[in-house]
Coordinates of C-alpha atoms in Angstrom, one line a residue:
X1 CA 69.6 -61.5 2.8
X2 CA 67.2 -59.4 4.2
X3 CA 67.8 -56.7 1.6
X4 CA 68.1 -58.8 -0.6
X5 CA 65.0 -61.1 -0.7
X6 CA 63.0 -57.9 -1.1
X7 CA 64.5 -56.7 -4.8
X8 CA 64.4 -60.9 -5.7
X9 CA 61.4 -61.9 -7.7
X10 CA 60.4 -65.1 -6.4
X11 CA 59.5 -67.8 -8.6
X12 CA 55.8 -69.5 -8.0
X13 CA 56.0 -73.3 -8.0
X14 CA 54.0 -75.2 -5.8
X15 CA 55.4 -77.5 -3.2
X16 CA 53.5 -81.0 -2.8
X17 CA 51.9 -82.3 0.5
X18 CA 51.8 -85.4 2.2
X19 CA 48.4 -85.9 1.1
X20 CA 49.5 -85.9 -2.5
X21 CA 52.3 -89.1 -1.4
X22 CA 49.7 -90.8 0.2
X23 CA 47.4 -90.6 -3.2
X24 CA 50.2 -91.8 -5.5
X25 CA 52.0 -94.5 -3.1
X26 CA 48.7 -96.8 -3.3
X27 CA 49.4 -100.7 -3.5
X28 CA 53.4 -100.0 -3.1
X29 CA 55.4 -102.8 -1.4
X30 CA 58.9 -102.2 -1.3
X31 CA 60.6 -98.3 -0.6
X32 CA 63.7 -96.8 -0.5
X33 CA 64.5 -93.3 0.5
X34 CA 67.1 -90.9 -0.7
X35 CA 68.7 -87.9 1.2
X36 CA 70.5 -85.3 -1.1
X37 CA 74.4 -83.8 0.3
X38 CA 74.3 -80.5 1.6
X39 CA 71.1 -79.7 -0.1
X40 CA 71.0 -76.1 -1.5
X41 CA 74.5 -76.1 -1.8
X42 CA 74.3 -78.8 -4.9
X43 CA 72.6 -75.9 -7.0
X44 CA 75.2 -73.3 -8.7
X45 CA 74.9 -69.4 -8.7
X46 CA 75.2 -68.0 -12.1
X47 CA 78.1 -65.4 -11.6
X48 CA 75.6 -62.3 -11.9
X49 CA 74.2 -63.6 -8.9
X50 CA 76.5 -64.2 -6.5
X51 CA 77.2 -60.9 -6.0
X52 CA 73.7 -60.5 -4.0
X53 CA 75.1 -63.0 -1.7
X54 CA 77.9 -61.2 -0.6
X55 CA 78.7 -61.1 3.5
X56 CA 81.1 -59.1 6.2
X57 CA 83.4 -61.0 8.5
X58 CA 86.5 -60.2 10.5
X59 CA 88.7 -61.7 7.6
X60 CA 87.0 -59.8 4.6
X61 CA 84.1 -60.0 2.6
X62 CA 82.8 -63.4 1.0
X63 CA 80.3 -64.6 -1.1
X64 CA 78.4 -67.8 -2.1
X65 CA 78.7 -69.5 -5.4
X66 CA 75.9 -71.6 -4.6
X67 CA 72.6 -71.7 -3.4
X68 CA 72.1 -70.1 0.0
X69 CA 70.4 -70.8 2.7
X70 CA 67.9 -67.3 3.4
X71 CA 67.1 -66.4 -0.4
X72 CA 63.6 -66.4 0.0
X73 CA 63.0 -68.2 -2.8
X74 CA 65.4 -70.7 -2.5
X75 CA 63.0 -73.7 -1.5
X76 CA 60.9 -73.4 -4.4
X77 CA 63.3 -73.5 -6.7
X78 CA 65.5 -76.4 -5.4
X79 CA 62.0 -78.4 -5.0
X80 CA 60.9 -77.7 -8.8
X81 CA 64.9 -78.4 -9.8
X82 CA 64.8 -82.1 -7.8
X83 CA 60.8 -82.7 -9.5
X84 CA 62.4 -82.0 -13.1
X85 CA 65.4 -83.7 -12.6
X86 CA 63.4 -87.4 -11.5
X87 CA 60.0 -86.5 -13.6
X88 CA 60.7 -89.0 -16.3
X89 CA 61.3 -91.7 -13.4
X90 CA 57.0 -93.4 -12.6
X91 CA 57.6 -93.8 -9.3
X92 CA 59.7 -91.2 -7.8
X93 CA 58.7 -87.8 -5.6
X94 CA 60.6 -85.8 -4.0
X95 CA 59.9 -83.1 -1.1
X96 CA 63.0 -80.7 -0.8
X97 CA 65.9 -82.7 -0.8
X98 CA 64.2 -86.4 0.0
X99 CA 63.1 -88.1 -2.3
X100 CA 61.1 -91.2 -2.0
X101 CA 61.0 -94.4 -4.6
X102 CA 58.8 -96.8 -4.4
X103 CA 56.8 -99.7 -6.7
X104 CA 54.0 -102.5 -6.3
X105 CA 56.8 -105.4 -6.8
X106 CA 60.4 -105.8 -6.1
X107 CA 61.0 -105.4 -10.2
X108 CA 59.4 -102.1 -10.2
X109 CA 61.0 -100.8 -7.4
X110 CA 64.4 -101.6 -8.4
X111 CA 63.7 -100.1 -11.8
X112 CA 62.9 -96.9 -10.4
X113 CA 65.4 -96.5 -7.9
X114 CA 68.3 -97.3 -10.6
X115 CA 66.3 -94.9 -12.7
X116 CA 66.8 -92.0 -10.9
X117 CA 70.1 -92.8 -9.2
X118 CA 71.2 -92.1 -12.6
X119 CA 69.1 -88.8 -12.9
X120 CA 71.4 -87.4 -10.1
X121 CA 74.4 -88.6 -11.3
X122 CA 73.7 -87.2 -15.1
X123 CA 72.9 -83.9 -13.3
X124 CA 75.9 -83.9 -11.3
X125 CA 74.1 -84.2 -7.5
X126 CA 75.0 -86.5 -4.8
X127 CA 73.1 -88.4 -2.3
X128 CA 73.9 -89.0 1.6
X129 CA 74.3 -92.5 1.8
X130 CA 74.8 -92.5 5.7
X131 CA 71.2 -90.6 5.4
X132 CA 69.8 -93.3 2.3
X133 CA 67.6 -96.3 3.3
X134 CA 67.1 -98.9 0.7
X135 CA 65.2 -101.9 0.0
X136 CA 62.4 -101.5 2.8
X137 CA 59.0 -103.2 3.6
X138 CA 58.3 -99.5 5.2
X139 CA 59.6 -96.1 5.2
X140 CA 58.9 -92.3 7.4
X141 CA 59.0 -89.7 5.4
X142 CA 58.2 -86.8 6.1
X143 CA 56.1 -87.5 9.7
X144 CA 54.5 -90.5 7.9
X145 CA 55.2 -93.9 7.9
X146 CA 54.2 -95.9 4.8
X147 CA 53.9 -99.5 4.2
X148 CA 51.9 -101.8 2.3
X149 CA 49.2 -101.7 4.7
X150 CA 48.4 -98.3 4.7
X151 CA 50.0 -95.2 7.0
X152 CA 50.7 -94.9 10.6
X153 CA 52.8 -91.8 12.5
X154 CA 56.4 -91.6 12.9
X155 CA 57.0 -93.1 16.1
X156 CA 59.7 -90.5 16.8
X157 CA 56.8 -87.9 17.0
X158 CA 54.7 -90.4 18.7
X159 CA 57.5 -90.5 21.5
X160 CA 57.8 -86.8 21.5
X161 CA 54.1 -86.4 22.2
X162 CA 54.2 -89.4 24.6
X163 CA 57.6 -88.4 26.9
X164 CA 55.8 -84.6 27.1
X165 CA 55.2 -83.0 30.3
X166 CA 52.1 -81.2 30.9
X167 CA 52.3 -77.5 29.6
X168 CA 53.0 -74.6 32.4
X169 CA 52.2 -71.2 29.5
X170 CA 50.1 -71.1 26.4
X171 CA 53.5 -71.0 24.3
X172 CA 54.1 -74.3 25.6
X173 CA 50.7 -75.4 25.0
X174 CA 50.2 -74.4 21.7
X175 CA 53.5 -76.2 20.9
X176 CA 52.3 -79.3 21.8
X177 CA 48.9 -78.8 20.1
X178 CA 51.2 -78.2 16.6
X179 CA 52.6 -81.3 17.3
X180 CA 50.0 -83.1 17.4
X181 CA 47.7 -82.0 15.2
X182 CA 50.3 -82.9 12.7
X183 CA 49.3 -86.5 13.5
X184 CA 45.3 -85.5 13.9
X185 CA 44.9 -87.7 10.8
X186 CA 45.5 -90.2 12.9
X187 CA 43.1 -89.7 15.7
X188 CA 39.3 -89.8 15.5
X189 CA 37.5 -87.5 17.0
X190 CA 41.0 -85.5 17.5
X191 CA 38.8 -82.2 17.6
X192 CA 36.4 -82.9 20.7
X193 CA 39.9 -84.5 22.5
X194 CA 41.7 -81.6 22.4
X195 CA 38.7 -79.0 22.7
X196 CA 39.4 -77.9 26.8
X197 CA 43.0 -77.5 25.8
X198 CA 42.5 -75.3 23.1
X199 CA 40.4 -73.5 25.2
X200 CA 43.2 -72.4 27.0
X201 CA 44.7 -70.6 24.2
X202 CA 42.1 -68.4 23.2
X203 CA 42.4 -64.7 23.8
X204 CA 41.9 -63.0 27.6
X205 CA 41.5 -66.2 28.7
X206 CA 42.7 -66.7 32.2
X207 CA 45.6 -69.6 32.6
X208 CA 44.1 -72.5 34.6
X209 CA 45.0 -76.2 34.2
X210 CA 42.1 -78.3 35.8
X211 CA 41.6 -82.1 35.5
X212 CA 39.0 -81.4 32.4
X213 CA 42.3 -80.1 30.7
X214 CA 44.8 -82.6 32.1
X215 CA 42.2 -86.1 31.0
X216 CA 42.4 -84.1 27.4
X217 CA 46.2 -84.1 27.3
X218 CA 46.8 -87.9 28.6
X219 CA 43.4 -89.0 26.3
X220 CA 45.7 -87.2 23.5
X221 CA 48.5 -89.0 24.4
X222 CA 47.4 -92.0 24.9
X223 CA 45.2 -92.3 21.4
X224 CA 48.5 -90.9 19.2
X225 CA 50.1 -94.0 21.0
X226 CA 47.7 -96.7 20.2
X227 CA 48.9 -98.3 16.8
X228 CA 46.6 -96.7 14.1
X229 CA 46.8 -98.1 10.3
X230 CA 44.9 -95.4 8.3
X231 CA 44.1 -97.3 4.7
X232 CA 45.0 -95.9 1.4
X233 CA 42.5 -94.6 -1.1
X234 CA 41.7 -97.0 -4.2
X235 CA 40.2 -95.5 -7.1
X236 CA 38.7 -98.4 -8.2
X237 CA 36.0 -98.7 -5.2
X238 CA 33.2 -97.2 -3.9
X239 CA 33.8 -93.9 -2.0
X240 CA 31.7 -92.7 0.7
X241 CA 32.0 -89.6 2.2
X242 CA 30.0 -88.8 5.7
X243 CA 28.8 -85.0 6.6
X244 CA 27.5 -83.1 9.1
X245 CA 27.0 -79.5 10.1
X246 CA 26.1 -78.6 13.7
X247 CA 25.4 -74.7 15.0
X248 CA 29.8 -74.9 15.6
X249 CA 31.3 -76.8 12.9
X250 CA 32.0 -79.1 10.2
X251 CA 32.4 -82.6 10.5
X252 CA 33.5 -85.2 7.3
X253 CA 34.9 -88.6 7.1
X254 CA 36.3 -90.4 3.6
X255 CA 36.1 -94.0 3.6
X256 CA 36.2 -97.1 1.8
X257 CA 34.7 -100.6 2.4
X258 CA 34.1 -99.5 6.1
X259 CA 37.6 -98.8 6.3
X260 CA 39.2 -95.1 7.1
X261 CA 40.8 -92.9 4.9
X262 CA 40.9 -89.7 6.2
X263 CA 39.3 -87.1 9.5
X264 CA 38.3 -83.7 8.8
X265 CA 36.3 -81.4 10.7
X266 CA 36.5 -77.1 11.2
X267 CA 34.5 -74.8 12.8
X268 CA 32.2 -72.3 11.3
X269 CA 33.2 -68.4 11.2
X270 CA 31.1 -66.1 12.2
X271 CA 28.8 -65.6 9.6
X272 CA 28.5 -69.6 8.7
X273 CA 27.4 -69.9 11.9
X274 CA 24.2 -67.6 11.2
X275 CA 23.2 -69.7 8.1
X276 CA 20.2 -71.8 8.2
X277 CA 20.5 -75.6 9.3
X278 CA 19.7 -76.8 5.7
X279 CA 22.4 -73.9 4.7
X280 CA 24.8 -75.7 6.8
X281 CA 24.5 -78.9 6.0
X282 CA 25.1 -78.1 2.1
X283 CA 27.8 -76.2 3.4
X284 CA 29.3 -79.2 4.9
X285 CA 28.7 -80.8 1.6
X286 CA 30.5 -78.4 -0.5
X287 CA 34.0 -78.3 2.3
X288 CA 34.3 -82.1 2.3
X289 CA 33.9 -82.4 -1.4
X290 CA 36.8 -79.6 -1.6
X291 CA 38.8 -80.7 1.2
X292 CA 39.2 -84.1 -0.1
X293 CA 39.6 -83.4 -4.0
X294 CA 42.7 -85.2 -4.2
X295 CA 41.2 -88.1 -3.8
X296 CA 37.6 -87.7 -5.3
X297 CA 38.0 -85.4 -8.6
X298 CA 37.8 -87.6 -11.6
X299 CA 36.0 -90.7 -9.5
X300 CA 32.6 -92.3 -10.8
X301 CA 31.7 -93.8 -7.4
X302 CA 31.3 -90.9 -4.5
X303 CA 28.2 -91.1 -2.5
X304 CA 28.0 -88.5 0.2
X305 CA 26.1 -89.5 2.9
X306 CA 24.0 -86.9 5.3
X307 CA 21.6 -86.7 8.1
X308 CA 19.9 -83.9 6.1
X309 CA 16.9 -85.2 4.0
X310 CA 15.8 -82.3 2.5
X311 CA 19.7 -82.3 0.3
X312 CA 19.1 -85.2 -1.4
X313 CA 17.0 -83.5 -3.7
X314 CA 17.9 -79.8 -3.3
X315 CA 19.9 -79.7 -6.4
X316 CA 17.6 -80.7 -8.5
X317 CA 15.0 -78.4 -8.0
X318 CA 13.7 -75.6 -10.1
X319 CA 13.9 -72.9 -7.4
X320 CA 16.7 -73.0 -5.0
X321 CA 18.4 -70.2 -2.4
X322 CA 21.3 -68.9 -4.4
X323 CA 23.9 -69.4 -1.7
X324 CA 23.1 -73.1 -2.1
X325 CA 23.1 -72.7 -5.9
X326 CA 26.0 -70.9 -6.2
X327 CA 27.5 -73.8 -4.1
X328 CA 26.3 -76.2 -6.3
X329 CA 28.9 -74.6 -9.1
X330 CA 31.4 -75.4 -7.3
X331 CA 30.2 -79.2 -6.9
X332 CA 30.2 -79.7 -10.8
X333 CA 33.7 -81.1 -10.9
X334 CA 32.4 -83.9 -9.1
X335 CA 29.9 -87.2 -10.0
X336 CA 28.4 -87.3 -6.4
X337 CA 25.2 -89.2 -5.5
X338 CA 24.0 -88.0 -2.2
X339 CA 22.2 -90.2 0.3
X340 CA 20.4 -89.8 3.4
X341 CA 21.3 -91.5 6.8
X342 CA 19.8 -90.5 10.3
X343 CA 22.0 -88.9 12.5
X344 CA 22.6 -91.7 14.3
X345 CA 24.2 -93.9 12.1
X346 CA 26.7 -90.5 10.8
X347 CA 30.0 -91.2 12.3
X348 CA 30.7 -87.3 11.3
X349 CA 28.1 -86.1 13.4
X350 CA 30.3 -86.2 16.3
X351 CA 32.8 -84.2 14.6
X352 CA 30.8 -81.5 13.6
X353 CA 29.7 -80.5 17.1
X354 CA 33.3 -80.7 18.5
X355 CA 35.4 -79.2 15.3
X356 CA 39.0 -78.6 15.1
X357 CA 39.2 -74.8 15.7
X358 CA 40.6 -73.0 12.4
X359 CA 43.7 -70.7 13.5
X360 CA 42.1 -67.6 11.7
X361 CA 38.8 -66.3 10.9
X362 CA 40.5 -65.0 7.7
X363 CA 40.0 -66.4 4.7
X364 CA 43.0 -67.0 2.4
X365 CA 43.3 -65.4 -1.1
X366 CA 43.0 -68.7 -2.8
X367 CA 39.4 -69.3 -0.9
X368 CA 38.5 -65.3 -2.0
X369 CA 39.2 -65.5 -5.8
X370 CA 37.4 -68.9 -6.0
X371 CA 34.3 -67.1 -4.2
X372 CA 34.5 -64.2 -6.9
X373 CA 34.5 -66.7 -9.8
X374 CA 31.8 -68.8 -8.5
X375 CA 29.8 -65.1 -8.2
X376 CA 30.7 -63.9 -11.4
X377 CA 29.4 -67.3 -13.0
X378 CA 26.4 -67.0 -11.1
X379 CA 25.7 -63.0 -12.3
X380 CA 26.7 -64.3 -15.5
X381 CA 23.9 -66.7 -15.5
X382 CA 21.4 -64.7 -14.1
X383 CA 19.4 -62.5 -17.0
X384 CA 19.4 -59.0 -17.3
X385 CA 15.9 -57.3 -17.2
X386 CA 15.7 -54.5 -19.7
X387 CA 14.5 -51.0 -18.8
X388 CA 11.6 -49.3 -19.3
X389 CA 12.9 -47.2 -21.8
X390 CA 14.3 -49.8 -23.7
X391 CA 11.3 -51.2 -23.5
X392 CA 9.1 -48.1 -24.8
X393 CA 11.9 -47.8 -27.9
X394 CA 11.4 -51.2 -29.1
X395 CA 7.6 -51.3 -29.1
X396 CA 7.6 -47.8 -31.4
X397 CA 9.3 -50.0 -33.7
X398 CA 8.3 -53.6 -33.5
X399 CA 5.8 -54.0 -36.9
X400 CA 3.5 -56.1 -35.1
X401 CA 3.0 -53.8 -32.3
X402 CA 2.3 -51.1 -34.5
X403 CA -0.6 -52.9 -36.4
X404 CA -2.4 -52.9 -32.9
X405 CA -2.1 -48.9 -32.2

């Protein structure tokens, strides 16, 4: 399909996250999960298309009449035909071909689970009952286990990252470091942990595996093994969210009542890393506020707390730096109270001096067009002085001005 993905015109749709399950399965009880048959397969080809699918063997040439593995847009279109096919049904999602029902009480689940077990069978799709789990206290999808306490890691990864035998090549280590930073929601301070190894993996750097980097990967197995509850977010309670900047990184923690939510740190590029302290520290600001949108836009109660006195006020002020008032655009979605809290007594300080390295320097195109808005806004706003020749032309004919000649 090589040939062929490049004349296909892909259709956009987007594909949720994990985050986005965790949001919306809040105060559920009781899950079941469903697998769909053969995936892809359960779609149709309309007849023009099948022809693109067409293949050589030894006994002829064949074609698909469904949907095919290798279209390149394949997965976004099964996802958004699954989403419409269970969107009338409260308390469904799907993610390719699972989907996952839940609901707060036994009533409610069983509602929704006969709901959409009739959604497939009006749309003609089967389910993979061998593959199906039903009536459950707690559920892994998708890497995640959920329950009605909150979310813990699939203890099939957990075992995967605890049976692992210390790396011998950077391939090998950076496999291992995927796999468990899929679970670094999970560990605290997951970024200052893993640090030596990662330092193994940066560019002309020799290959040398010392006891610094051999306490990092049992400290990293050991702390993905230790049975960890992260909380769900209620958006009925007070948020807090806890930033810091340091001359590396980022550092921000979500939490409610005391109780976790959610990790996050990165480290600065570059440039970031040139920006003044007070600079950084609004930067930090700005990334947690962004990073965790899915669970703060809309909410009345977000306080972000900082070790940076000076911010609690910045915003408010007549004359600002207009980096920081640029980034205060993009905070206008939010209803954020910001407080102070020494260093000390910042669980996210910490973080920010030993961040999560990104993988890139690069920015992506979403992060780019978002900075050219917020710019053109900010132009926009700022006004125009007029020339001196403007300025001559409309004195020669301003009545007052010529009374005074």
């Amino acid at each position: 399909m090589r040939e062929a993905n490049k004349a296909i015109i892909r259709e956009r749709h987007l594909l949720p996250t994990v985050e986005e399950l965790i949001h919306d399965l809040n105060h559920a009880s009781v899950f079941s999960k469903l697998d769909l048959r053969a995936g892809y397969h359960q779609l149709e080809l309309q007849e023009p298309s099948r022809y693109i699918t067409t293949f050589s063997t030894h006994m002829g040439l064949f074609r698909y009449k469904r949907l095919n593995f290798g279209i390149s847009s394949a997965s976004e279109i099964f996802q958004e035909t699954i989403r419409c096919v269970i969107q009338n049904v409260q308390n469904a999602k799907n993610i390719s071909d699972d989907i996952i029902i839940y609901g707060k009480s036994q009533e409610e689940h069983d509602e929704a689970l006969n709901d959409t077990l009739q959604a497939l069978q009006r749309n003609g799709l089967t389910v993979n009952k061998a593959k199906c789990e039903f009536n459950k206290s707690k559920v892994t999808f998708f890497g995640v286990v959920f329950s009605k306490e909150g979310i813990s890691p699939d203890p099939s990864k957990v075992k995967a990252v605890k049976d692992a035998t210390p790396p011998t090549t950077v391939p090998e280590l950076r496999s291992f470091l995927g796999m468990t930073n899929y679970s670094s929601r999970f560990i605290r301070n997951y970024a200052s942990i893993c640090e030596p190894l990662r330092r193994l993996t940066r560019h002309n750097m020799d290959w040398e595996w010392t006891p610094e980097q051999q306490n990092a990967f049992d400290n990293l197995k050991t702390e993905l093994s230790s049975e960890t509850v992260i909380t769900y977010f209620n958006p009925s309670l007070q948020t807090d969210i806890y930033v810091d900047a340091s001359p590396v990184g980022l550092g921000a923690i979500i939490s409610q009542n005391q109780k976790t939510i959610a990790y996050a740190s990165r480290a600065l590029t570059d440039v970031e890393s040139r920006y003044s302290q007070t600079e950084r520290e609004a930067l930090a600001i700005v990334w947690a506020c962004e990073h965790f949108d899915i669970f703060i836009r809309g909410a009345k109660n977000v306080n972000i707390i900082t070790d940076h006195k000076p911010l609690e006020r910045i915003w408010q002020k007549a004359k600002i730096p207009l980096r920081i008032e640029r980034w205060g655009l993009r905070l206008q979605p939010y209803k954020l109270t910001i407080k102070y809290q020494p260093g000390r007594d910042n669980p996210a300080d910490y973080m920010s001096r030993h961040p999560i390295a990104m993988c890139s320097k690069t920015r992506s195109h979403e992060e780019k067009v978002a900075e050219q808005y917020v710019n053109f806004i900010a132009n926009q706003a700022i006004p125009k002085a007029m020339s001196l020749s403007e300025v001559k032309g409309a004195s020669l004919t301003d009545r007052t001005l010529q009374k005074s000649y």
